[in-house]
Every structure is written in C-alpha cells, then in structure tokens.
Amino acid sequence: MHIDYSSVQYPDVRLHMRDGSKLRGFFAKKYSFEELMHNHGEKGPIYRYPLVQYKVIDGIPTLVGLGEGANLILDIGICEEEINIEGTRFCLERAEINTESIFFGVGNEINEYVFKTPWFALNQKNIDKYNAADEIEKDDLLTKILIGNLLSMAKYLDCRIEDKIRVKLDVKPIRVNFKGKTMAGFKGGFKSNFNLPDYVGIGKSVSRGYGSIKKR
C-alpha cells in the first residue's frame, strides 16, 4: 500500500540526539490541541504507533509525519519561525521539506537500512532471555523482535501484510542514557524486503526519536 509521508528538517539548527524528547515537548505543548502531536487524549495516553515523530538526525531537528500526521507537520514546517529548547530559542530561517506518497510494506526488492538513532528492542519481558542467550540465539531473538516491530507498525497504519517479512540483522549492543537510566540499545542496521520511508522509528520510544532508520 501507499501512505502519505512528510519530513521536515531544520538544517541551520544543531541539537544533540538526546534532545529529541525536548523537541517533542516543545511541539506537544504548543500544539496541545492536536492529539496526533502528543498521543494523549482526555483519558490519558493513546497507545498506538505515533503518526508524528520527533528526532535529531546527525544533529538536525527532524519531524516525520505519516498518514494524517503528514499534512499536519507539513503545515507546521511551513509556518514555524522558531523553537524553544529549555529556554534556548532557535530561529528557523530555513526548512527542508519532503512530502510524497510512498510504498509501505513487503516488496520484491531487498532494502538496506541503517539505524540513525539507537534501536530499543528489548523490554522487561525479553531482556532476561536476551542476556541468557548465546550469540546465535540473540540474533534469532532480535530478528523476531524486529519483524514484530514492523508488523506492529503495519497494523497501526492499516497495512495488511500477507507476504513473509525477511530480515537480516547486523547490530551491536550499546548503552544509552534514557531518562536518567542506562538502557540497552542497538546500533548498526539491517536488510529487509520491507519498504520503509526515511527517518521513521522502529521499536520502543519512537515518538522521542529512537529507532530511526534511513535507507542506504
């Protein structure tokens, strides 16, 4: 299937990768009336794959929108004049905007992706299993988790996956400071017959910029 996709980057501003959550905080507060900007409703958090994502890619503040979120961030990217990150104001003199209808899902070609920000693959349920596994078992577990991430994303984007998702992982574990805690993340990349747009996130904490990929 094809989905609407937009990305907005501010190349004249430089932030740290960890500032992705602060970028989210700025836009979520300013556009609190837009549910897609923060995934919170009247009854609390809305648990779904975020259609608007915030991240810092190679030091550049980046917004990504999918589906309904694509037009939303397109409007913001055109109109926004500055961002405020913890009291520091950054003038947005220039925005690089990309918008298109992009094929999403299993295709005939093998694509190669690199993680531009750490991939949070593990949770409390599988981290003990991962730590106790040998090298081959770890690769198998991470492959299953990545395929699960892709299937979950497809479900929330109303994309029906009928063909087998094929994945070849090449990642290494790293330690990431997240909300004052040390978390297990992964860097590297993967090959897959699943087609994804640049900078979308995979895994946990996607809305804060983690697990962001780019096609090589």
PDB file of C-alpha atoms in Angstrom:
ATOM      1  CA  MET A   1       0.000   0.000   0.000  1.00  0.00           C
ATOM      2  CA  HIS A   2       0.961   3.654  -0.304  1.00  0.00           C
ATOM      3  CA  ILE A   3       0.887   6.079   2.618  1.00  0.00           C
ATOM      4  CA  ASP A   4       1.232   9.836   2.860  1.00  0.00           C
ATOM      5  CA  TYR A   5       4.641  10.792   4.212  1.00  0.00           C
ATOM      6  CA  SER A   6       6.263  14.100   5.121  1.00  0.00           C
ATOM      7  CA  SER A   7       9.546  15.048   6.750  1.00  0.00           C
ATOM      8  CA  VAL A   8      10.644  18.482   7.936  1.00  0.00           C
ATOM      9  CA  GLN A   9      14.263  19.249   8.834  1.00  0.00           C
ATOM     10  CA  TYR A  10      15.804  22.475  10.139  1.00  0.00           C
ATOM     11  CA  PRO A  11      19.410  22.276   8.859  1.00  0.00           C
ATOM     12  CA  ASP A  12      20.565  25.574  10.396  1.00  0.00           C
ATOM     13  CA  VAL A  13      19.847  24.339  13.941  1.00  0.00           C
ATOM     14  CA  ARG A  14      22.093  21.912  15.788  1.00  0.00           C
ATOM     15  CA  LEU A  15      20.911  19.771  18.704  1.00  0.00           C
ATOM     16  CA  HIS A  16      22.070  16.625  20.485  1.00  0.00           C
ATOM     17  CA  MET A  17      20.434  13.291  19.717  1.00  0.00           C
ATOM     18  CA  ARG A  18      19.053  13.151  23.271  1.00  0.00           C
ATOM     19  CA  ASP A  19      17.178  16.423  22.585  1.00  0.00           C
ATOM     20  CA  GLY A  20      14.568  14.521  20.570  1.00  0.00           C
ATOM     21  CA  SER A  21      12.342  14.306  23.662  1.00  0.00           C
ATOM     22  CA  LYS A  22      12.761  18.060  24.257  1.00  0.00           C
ATOM     23  CA  LEU A  23      11.801  18.753  20.660  1.00  0.00           C
ATOM     24  CA  ARG A  24       8.702  16.626  21.201  1.00  0.00           C
ATOM     25  CA  GLY A  25       7.944  18.540  24.400  1.00  0.00           C
ATOM     26  CA  PHE A  26       8.081  21.891  22.624  1.00  0.00           C
ATOM     27  CA  PHE A  27       5.734  20.936  19.793  1.00  0.00           C
ATOM     28  CA  ALA A  28       3.415  18.872  22.014  1.00  0.00           C
ATOM     29  CA  LYS A  29       2.930  21.847  24.340  1.00  0.00           C
ATOM     30  CA  LYS A  30       2.499  24.401  21.558  1.00  0.00           C
ATOM     31  CA  TYR A  31       0.046  22.206  19.661  1.00  0.00           C
ATOM     32  CA  SER A  32      -1.646  20.577  22.649  1.00  0.00           C
ATOM     33  CA  PHE A  33      -4.990  20.847  20.819  1.00  0.00           C
ATOM     34  CA  GLU A  34      -3.689  18.439  18.154  1.00  0.00           C
ATOM     35  CA  GLU A  35      -3.944  14.906  19.528  1.00  0.00           C
ATOM     36  CA  LEU A  36      -1.591  13.467  16.923  1.00  0.00           C
ATOM     37  CA  MET A  37       1.215  15.743  18.135  1.00  0.00           C
ATOM     38  CA  HIS A  38       1.470  14.063  21.536  1.00  0.00           C
ATOM     39  CA  ASN A  39      -0.733  10.924  21.541  1.00  0.00           C
ATOM     40  CA  HIS A  40      -2.651  11.997  24.642  1.00  0.00           C
ATOM     41  CA  GLY A  41      -6.438  12.162  24.852  1.00  0.00           C
ATOM     42  CA  GLU A  42      -8.909  13.147  27.517  1.00  0.00           C
ATOM     43  CA  LYS A  43      -8.486   9.775  29.220  1.00  0.00           C
ATOM     44  CA  GLY A  44      -4.680   9.728  29.112  1.00  0.00           C
ATOM     45  CA  PRO A  45      -2.050   8.245  26.769  1.00  0.00           C
ATOM     46  CA  ILE A  46      -3.163   6.740  23.481  1.00  0.00           C
ATOM     47  CA  TYR A  47      -1.208   3.570  22.810  1.00  0.00           C
ATOM     48  CA  ARG A  48      -0.571   3.375  19.085  1.00  0.00           C
ATOM     49  CA  TYR A  49       2.239   3.804  16.631  1.00  0.00           C
ATOM     50  CA  PRO A  50       2.856   7.588  16.560  1.00  0.00           C
ATOM     51  CA  LEU A  51       1.912   9.279  13.306  1.00  0.00           C
ATOM     52  CA  VAL A  52       4.025  12.304  14.268  1.00  0.00           C
ATOM     53  CA  GLN A  53       7.595  11.698  15.415  1.00  0.00           C
ATOM     54  CA  TYR A  54      10.394  13.952  16.636  1.00  0.00           C
ATOM     55  CA  LYS A  55      14.088  13.194  16.344  1.00  0.00           C
ATOM     56  CA  VAL A  56      17.550  14.639  15.923  1.00  0.00           C
ATOM     57  CA  ILE A  57      19.293  13.125  12.894  1.00  0.00           C
ATOM     58  CA  ASP A  58      23.010  13.928  12.550  1.00  0.00           C
ATOM     59  CA  GLY A  59      22.421  16.937  14.797  1.00  0.00           C
ATOM     60  CA  ILE A  60      19.477  18.246  12.757  1.00  0.00           C
ATOM     61  CA  PRO A  61      15.979  18.612  14.300  1.00  0.00           C
ATOM     62  CA  THR A  62      13.635  16.420  12.280  1.00  0.00           C
ATOM     63  CA  LEU A  63       9.868  15.916  12.252  1.00  0.00           C
ATOM     64  CA  VAL A  64       8.243  12.972  10.499  1.00  0.00           C
ATOM     65  CA  GLY A  65       4.557  12.565   9.716  1.00  0.00           C
ATOM     66  CA  LEU A  66       2.704   9.507   8.427  1.00  0.00           C
ATOM     67  CA  GLY A  67      -0.882   9.270   7.223  1.00  0.00           C
ATOM     68  CA  GLU A  68      -2.886  12.006   8.943  1.00  0.00           C
ATOM     69  CA  GLY A  69       0.323  13.266  10.513  1.00  0.00           C
ATOM     70  CA  ALA A  70       1.897  14.003   7.130  1.00  0.00           C
ATOM     71  CA  ASN A  71      -0.256  17.047   6.354  1.00  0.00           C
ATOM     72  CA  LEU A  72      -0.111  18.198   9.954  1.00  0.00           C
ATOM     73  CA  ILE A  73       3.660  18.552  10.126  1.00  0.00           C
ATOM     74  CA  LEU A  74       3.727  19.937   6.591  1.00  0.00           C
ATOM     75  CA  ASP A  75       1.640  22.882   7.794  1.00  0.00           C
ATOM     76  CA  ILE A  76       3.869  23.285  10.855  1.00  0.00           C
ATOM     77  CA  GLY A  77       7.064  23.101   8.825  1.00  0.00           C
ATOM     78  CA  ILE A  78       5.929  25.911   6.578  1.00  0.00           C
ATOM     79  CA  CYS A  79       4.669  28.206   9.356  1.00  0.00           C
ATOM     80  CA  GLU A  80       7.038  27.670  12.294  1.00  0.00           C
ATOM     81  CA  GLU A  81       9.507  30.517  12.877  1.00  0.00           C
ATOM     82  CA  GLU A  82      11.396  29.348  15.976  1.00  0.00           C
ATOM     83  CA  ILE A  83      11.717  26.564  18.501  1.00  0.00           C
ATOM     84  CA  ASN A  84      12.464  26.866  22.206  1.00  0.00           C
ATOM     85  CA  ILE A  85      14.511  24.078  23.767  1.00  0.00           C
ATOM     86  CA  GLU A  86      14.676  24.521  27.550  1.00  0.00           C
ATOM     87  CA  GLY A  87      14.833  28.306  27.291  1.00  0.00           C
ATOM     88  CA  THR A  88      17.164  28.472  24.313  1.00  0.00           C
ATOM     89  CA  ARG A  89      15.487  29.928  21.249  1.00  0.00           C
ATOM     90  CA  PHE A  90      16.488  28.808  17.774  1.00  0.00           C
ATOM     91  CA  CYS A  91      15.432  30.842  14.753  1.00  0.00           C
ATOM     92  CA  LEU A  92      14.152  28.631  11.934  1.00  0.00           C
ATOM     93  CA  GLU A  93      15.395  30.519   8.911  1.00  0.00           C
ATOM     94  CA  ARG A  94      15.218  27.514   6.617  1.00  0.00           C
ATOM     95  CA  ALA A  95      13.246  24.282   6.480  1.00  0.00           C
ATOM     96  CA  GLU A  96      13.860  21.341   4.191  1.00  0.00           C
ATOM     97  CA  ILE A  97      10.525  19.708   3.467  1.00  0.00           C
ATOM     98  CA  ASN A  98       9.826  16.430   1.722  1.00  0.00           C
ATOM     99  CA  THR A  99       6.316  15.162   1.095  1.00  0.00           C
ATOM    100  CA  GLU A 100       5.220  12.222  -1.019  1.00  0.00           C
ATOM    101  CA  SER A 101       3.061   9.151  -1.280  1.00  0.00           C
ATOM    102  CA  ILE A 102       5.387   6.256  -0.539  1.00  0.00           C
ATOM    103  CA  PHE A 103       5.061   2.497  -0.878  1.00  0.00           C
ATOM    104  CA  PHE A 104       4.953   0.866   2.559  1.00  0.00           C
ATOM    105  CA  GLY A 105       5.142  -2.871   3.165  1.00  0.00           C
ATOM    106  CA  VAL A 106       6.658  -6.023   1.718  1.00  0.00           C
ATOM    107  CA  GLY A 107       8.062  -5.638  -1.785  1.00  0.00           C
ATOM    108  CA  ASN A 108      10.234  -7.502  -4.273  1.00  0.00           C
ATOM    109  CA  GLU A 109      13.472  -5.630  -3.565  1.00  0.00           C
ATOM    110  CA  ILE A 110      15.860  -6.060  -0.633  1.00  0.00           C
ATOM    111  CA  ASN A 111      16.444  -2.715   1.080  1.00  0.00           C
ATOM    112  CA  GLU A 112      19.334  -1.862   3.368  1.00  0.00           C
ATOM    113  CA  TYR A 113      18.757   0.395   6.374  1.00  0.00           C
ATOM    114  CA  VAL A 114      20.968   1.973   8.996  1.00  0.00           C
ATOM    115  CA  PHE A 115      19.805   2.984  12.461  1.00  0.00           C
ATOM    116  CA  LYS A 116      20.450   6.732  12.747  1.00  0.00           C
ATOM    117  CA  THR A 117      19.452   6.643  16.429  1.00  0.00           C
ATOM    118  CA  PRO A 118      19.670   3.705  18.867  1.00  0.00           C
ATOM    119  CA  TRP A 119      17.110   0.931  18.495  1.00  0.00           C
ATOM    120  CA  PHE A 120      15.369  -0.008  21.745  1.00  0.00           C
ATOM    121  CA  ALA A 121      14.453  -3.616  21.001  1.00  0.00           C
ATOM    122  CA  LEU A 122      14.253  -5.097  24.494  1.00  0.00           C
ATOM    123  CA  ASN A 123      11.666  -4.777  27.233  1.00  0.00           C
ATOM    124  CA  GLN A 124      11.320  -6.219  30.721  1.00  0.00           C
ATOM    125  CA  LYS A 125       9.814  -9.416  29.319  1.00  0.00           C
ATOM    126  CA  ASN A 126      12.639 -10.325  26.952  1.00  0.00           C
ATOM    127  CA  ILE A 127      15.779  -8.679  28.341  1.00  0.00           C
ATOM    128  CA  ASP A 128      16.496 -11.582  30.703  1.00  0.00           C
ATOM    129  CA  LYS A 129      16.017 -14.043  27.853  1.00  0.00           C
ATOM    130  CA  TYR A 130      18.403 -11.996  25.712  1.00  0.00           C
ATOM    131  CA  ASN A 131      21.074 -11.788  28.421  1.00  0.00           C
ATOM    132  CA  ALA A 132      20.944 -15.557  28.973  1.00  0.00           C
ATOM    133  CA  ALA A 133      21.149 -16.417  25.271  1.00  0.00           C
ATOM    134  CA  ASP A 134      24.201 -17.348  23.242  1.00  0.00           C
ATOM    135  CA  GLU A 135      25.277 -15.368  20.182  1.00  0.00           C
ATOM    136  CA  ILE A 136      23.090 -17.231  17.693  1.00  0.00           C
ATOM    137  CA  GLU A 137      20.064 -17.207  19.994  1.00  0.00           C
ATOM    138  CA  LYS A 138      20.473 -13.450  20.483  1.00  0.00           C
ATOM    139  CA  ASP A 139      20.456 -12.886  16.716  1.00  0.00           C
ATOM    140  CA  ASP A 140      17.338 -15.040  16.349  1.00  0.00           C
ATOM    141  CA  LEU A 141      15.558 -13.217  19.173  1.00  0.00           C
ATOM    142  CA  LEU A 142      16.399  -9.755  17.814  1.00  0.00           C
ATOM    143  CA  THR A 143      15.291 -10.787  14.318  1.00  0.00           C
ATOM    144  CA  LYS A 144      11.913 -11.907  15.679  1.00  0.00           C
ATOM    145  CA  ILE A 145      11.597  -8.660  17.643  1.00  0.00           C
ATOM    146  CA  LEU A 146      12.369  -6.530  14.575  1.00  0.00           C
ATOM    147  CA  ILE A 147       9.813  -8.413  12.472  1.00  0.00           C
ATOM    148  CA  GLY A 148       7.325  -7.899  15.306  1.00  0.00           C
ATOM    149  CA  ASN A 149       8.120  -4.163  15.301  1.00  0.00           C
ATOM    150  CA  LEU A 150       7.406  -3.983  11.564  1.00  0.00           C
ATOM    151  CA  LEU A 151       4.161  -5.942  11.897  1.00  0.00           C
ATOM    152  CA  SER A 152       3.012  -3.712  14.746  1.00  0.00           C
ATOM    153  CA  MET A 153       3.760  -0.580  12.717  1.00  0.00           C
ATOM    154  CA  ALA A 154       1.864  -2.003   9.735  1.00  0.00           C
ATOM    155  CA  LYS A 155      -1.145  -2.850  11.921  1.00  0.00           C
ATOM    156  CA  TYR A 156      -1.480   0.720  13.209  1.00  0.00           C
ATOM    157  CA  LEU A 157      -1.109   2.075   9.677  1.00  0.00           C
ATOM    158  CA  ASP A 158      -3.896  -0.266   8.472  1.00  0.00           C
ATOM    159  CA  CYS A 159      -1.488  -2.101   6.189  1.00  0.00           C
ATOM    160  CA  ARG A 160      -2.278  -5.788   5.747  1.00  0.00           C
ATOM    161  CA  ILE A 161       0.877  -7.912   5.465  1.00  0.00           C
ATOM    162  CA  GLU A 162       0.274 -11.129   3.560  1.00  0.00           C
ATOM    163  CA  ASP A 163       3.813 -11.968   2.410  1.00  0.00           C
ATOM    164  CA  LYS A 164       6.674 -13.113   4.600  1.00  0.00           C
ATOM    165  CA  ILE A 165       8.882 -10.394   6.060  1.00  0.00           C
ATOM    166  CA  ARG A 166      12.537 -11.262   5.562  1.00  0.00           C
ATOM    167  CA  VAL A 167      15.227  -9.658   7.705  1.00  0.00           C
ATOM    168  CA  LYS A 168      18.999  -9.890   8.053  1.00  0.00           C
ATOM    169  CA  LEU A 169      20.285  -8.006  11.080  1.00  0.00           C
ATOM    170  CA  ASP A 170      23.737  -6.506  11.659  1.00  0.00           C
ATOM    171  CA  VAL A 171      23.623  -4.714  15.011  1.00  0.00           C
ATOM    172  CA  LYS A 172      25.762  -4.321  18.105  1.00  0.00           C
ATOM    173  CA  PRO A 173      24.590  -3.598  21.664  1.00  0.00           C
ATOM    174  CA  ILE A 174      25.256  -0.170  23.186  1.00  0.00           C
ATOM    175  CA  ARG A 175      24.356   1.509  26.468  1.00  0.00           C
ATOM    176  CA  VAL A 176      22.056   4.531  26.226  1.00  0.00           C
ATOM    177  CA  ASN A 177      21.257   7.090  28.915  1.00  0.00           C
ATOM    178  CA  PHE A 178      17.472   7.452  28.777  1.00  0.00           C
ATOM    179  CA  LYS A 179      15.525   9.480  31.348  1.00  0.00           C
ATOM    180  CA  GLY A 180      18.418   9.215  33.787  1.00  0.00           C
ATOM    181  CA  LYS A 181      18.653   5.427  33.434  1.00  0.00           C
ATOM    182  CA  THR A 182      21.053   3.245  31.476  1.00  0.00           C
ATOM    183  CA  MET A 183      19.165   1.332  28.798  1.00  0.00           C
ATOM    184  CA  ALA A 184      20.201  -1.390  26.385  1.00  0.00           C
ATOM    185  CA  GLY A 185      20.099  -0.201  22.782  1.00  0.00           C
ATOM    186  CA  PHE A 186      21.497  -1.328  19.461  1.00  0.00           C
ATOM    187  CA  LYS A 187      23.347   0.385  16.633  1.00  0.00           C
ATOM    188  CA  GLY A 188      24.035  -0.864  13.120  1.00  0.00           C
ATOM    189  CA  GLY A 189      21.413  -1.754  10.558  1.00  0.00           C
ATOM    190  CA  PHE A 190      19.527  -4.438   8.699  1.00  0.00           C
ATOM    191  CA  LYS A 191      18.407  -5.649   5.295  1.00  0.00           C
ATOM    192  CA  SER A 192      14.788  -6.469   4.566  1.00  0.00           C
ATOM    193  CA  ASN A 193      12.200  -6.871   1.843  1.00  0.00           C
ATOM    194  CA  PHE A 194      10.059  -4.430   3.840  1.00  0.00           C
ATOM    195  CA  ASN A 195       9.983  -0.918   2.368  1.00  0.00           C
ATOM    196  CA  LEU A 196      10.124   1.962   4.866  1.00  0.00           C
ATOM    197  CA  PRO A 197      10.360   5.746   4.489  1.00  0.00           C
ATOM    198  CA  ASP A 198      13.441   7.525   5.807  1.00  0.00           C
ATOM    199  CA  TYR A 199      13.613   8.515   9.476  1.00  0.00           C
ATOM    200  CA  VAL A 200      10.590   6.556  10.701  1.00  0.00           C
ATOM    201  CA  GLY A 201      11.147   4.884  14.052  1.00  0.00           C
ATOM    202  CA  ILE A 202      11.136   1.205  14.973  1.00  0.00           C
ATOM    203  CA  GLY A 203      10.835  -0.302  18.447  1.00  0.00           C
ATOM    204  CA  LYS A 204      10.334   1.476  21.771  1.00  0.00           C
ATOM    205  CA  SER A 205      10.287   5.273  22.370  1.00  0.00           C
ATOM    206  CA  VAL A 206       9.730   6.020  18.680  1.00  0.00           C
ATOM    207  CA  SER A 207       7.941   9.296  19.443  1.00  0.00           C
ATOM    208  CA  ARG A 208      11.089  10.528  21.220  1.00  0.00           C
ATOM    209  CA  GLY A 209      13.325   9.800  18.261  1.00  0.00           C
ATOM    210  CA  TYR A 210      14.733   6.347  18.956  1.00  0.00           C
ATOM    211  CA  GLY A 211      14.998   3.552  16.408  1.00  0.00           C
ATOM    212  CA  SER A 212      15.083   5.967  13.472  1.00  0.00           C
ATOM    213  CA  ILE A 213      16.210   4.401  10.210  1.00  0.00           C
ATOM    214  CA  LYS A 214      17.458   5.611   6.859  1.00  0.00           C
ATOM    215  CA  LYS A 215      17.781   3.687   3.627  1.00  0.00           C
ATOM    216  CA  ARG A 216      21.366   3.309   2.396  1.00  0.00           C
TER     217      ARG A 216
END
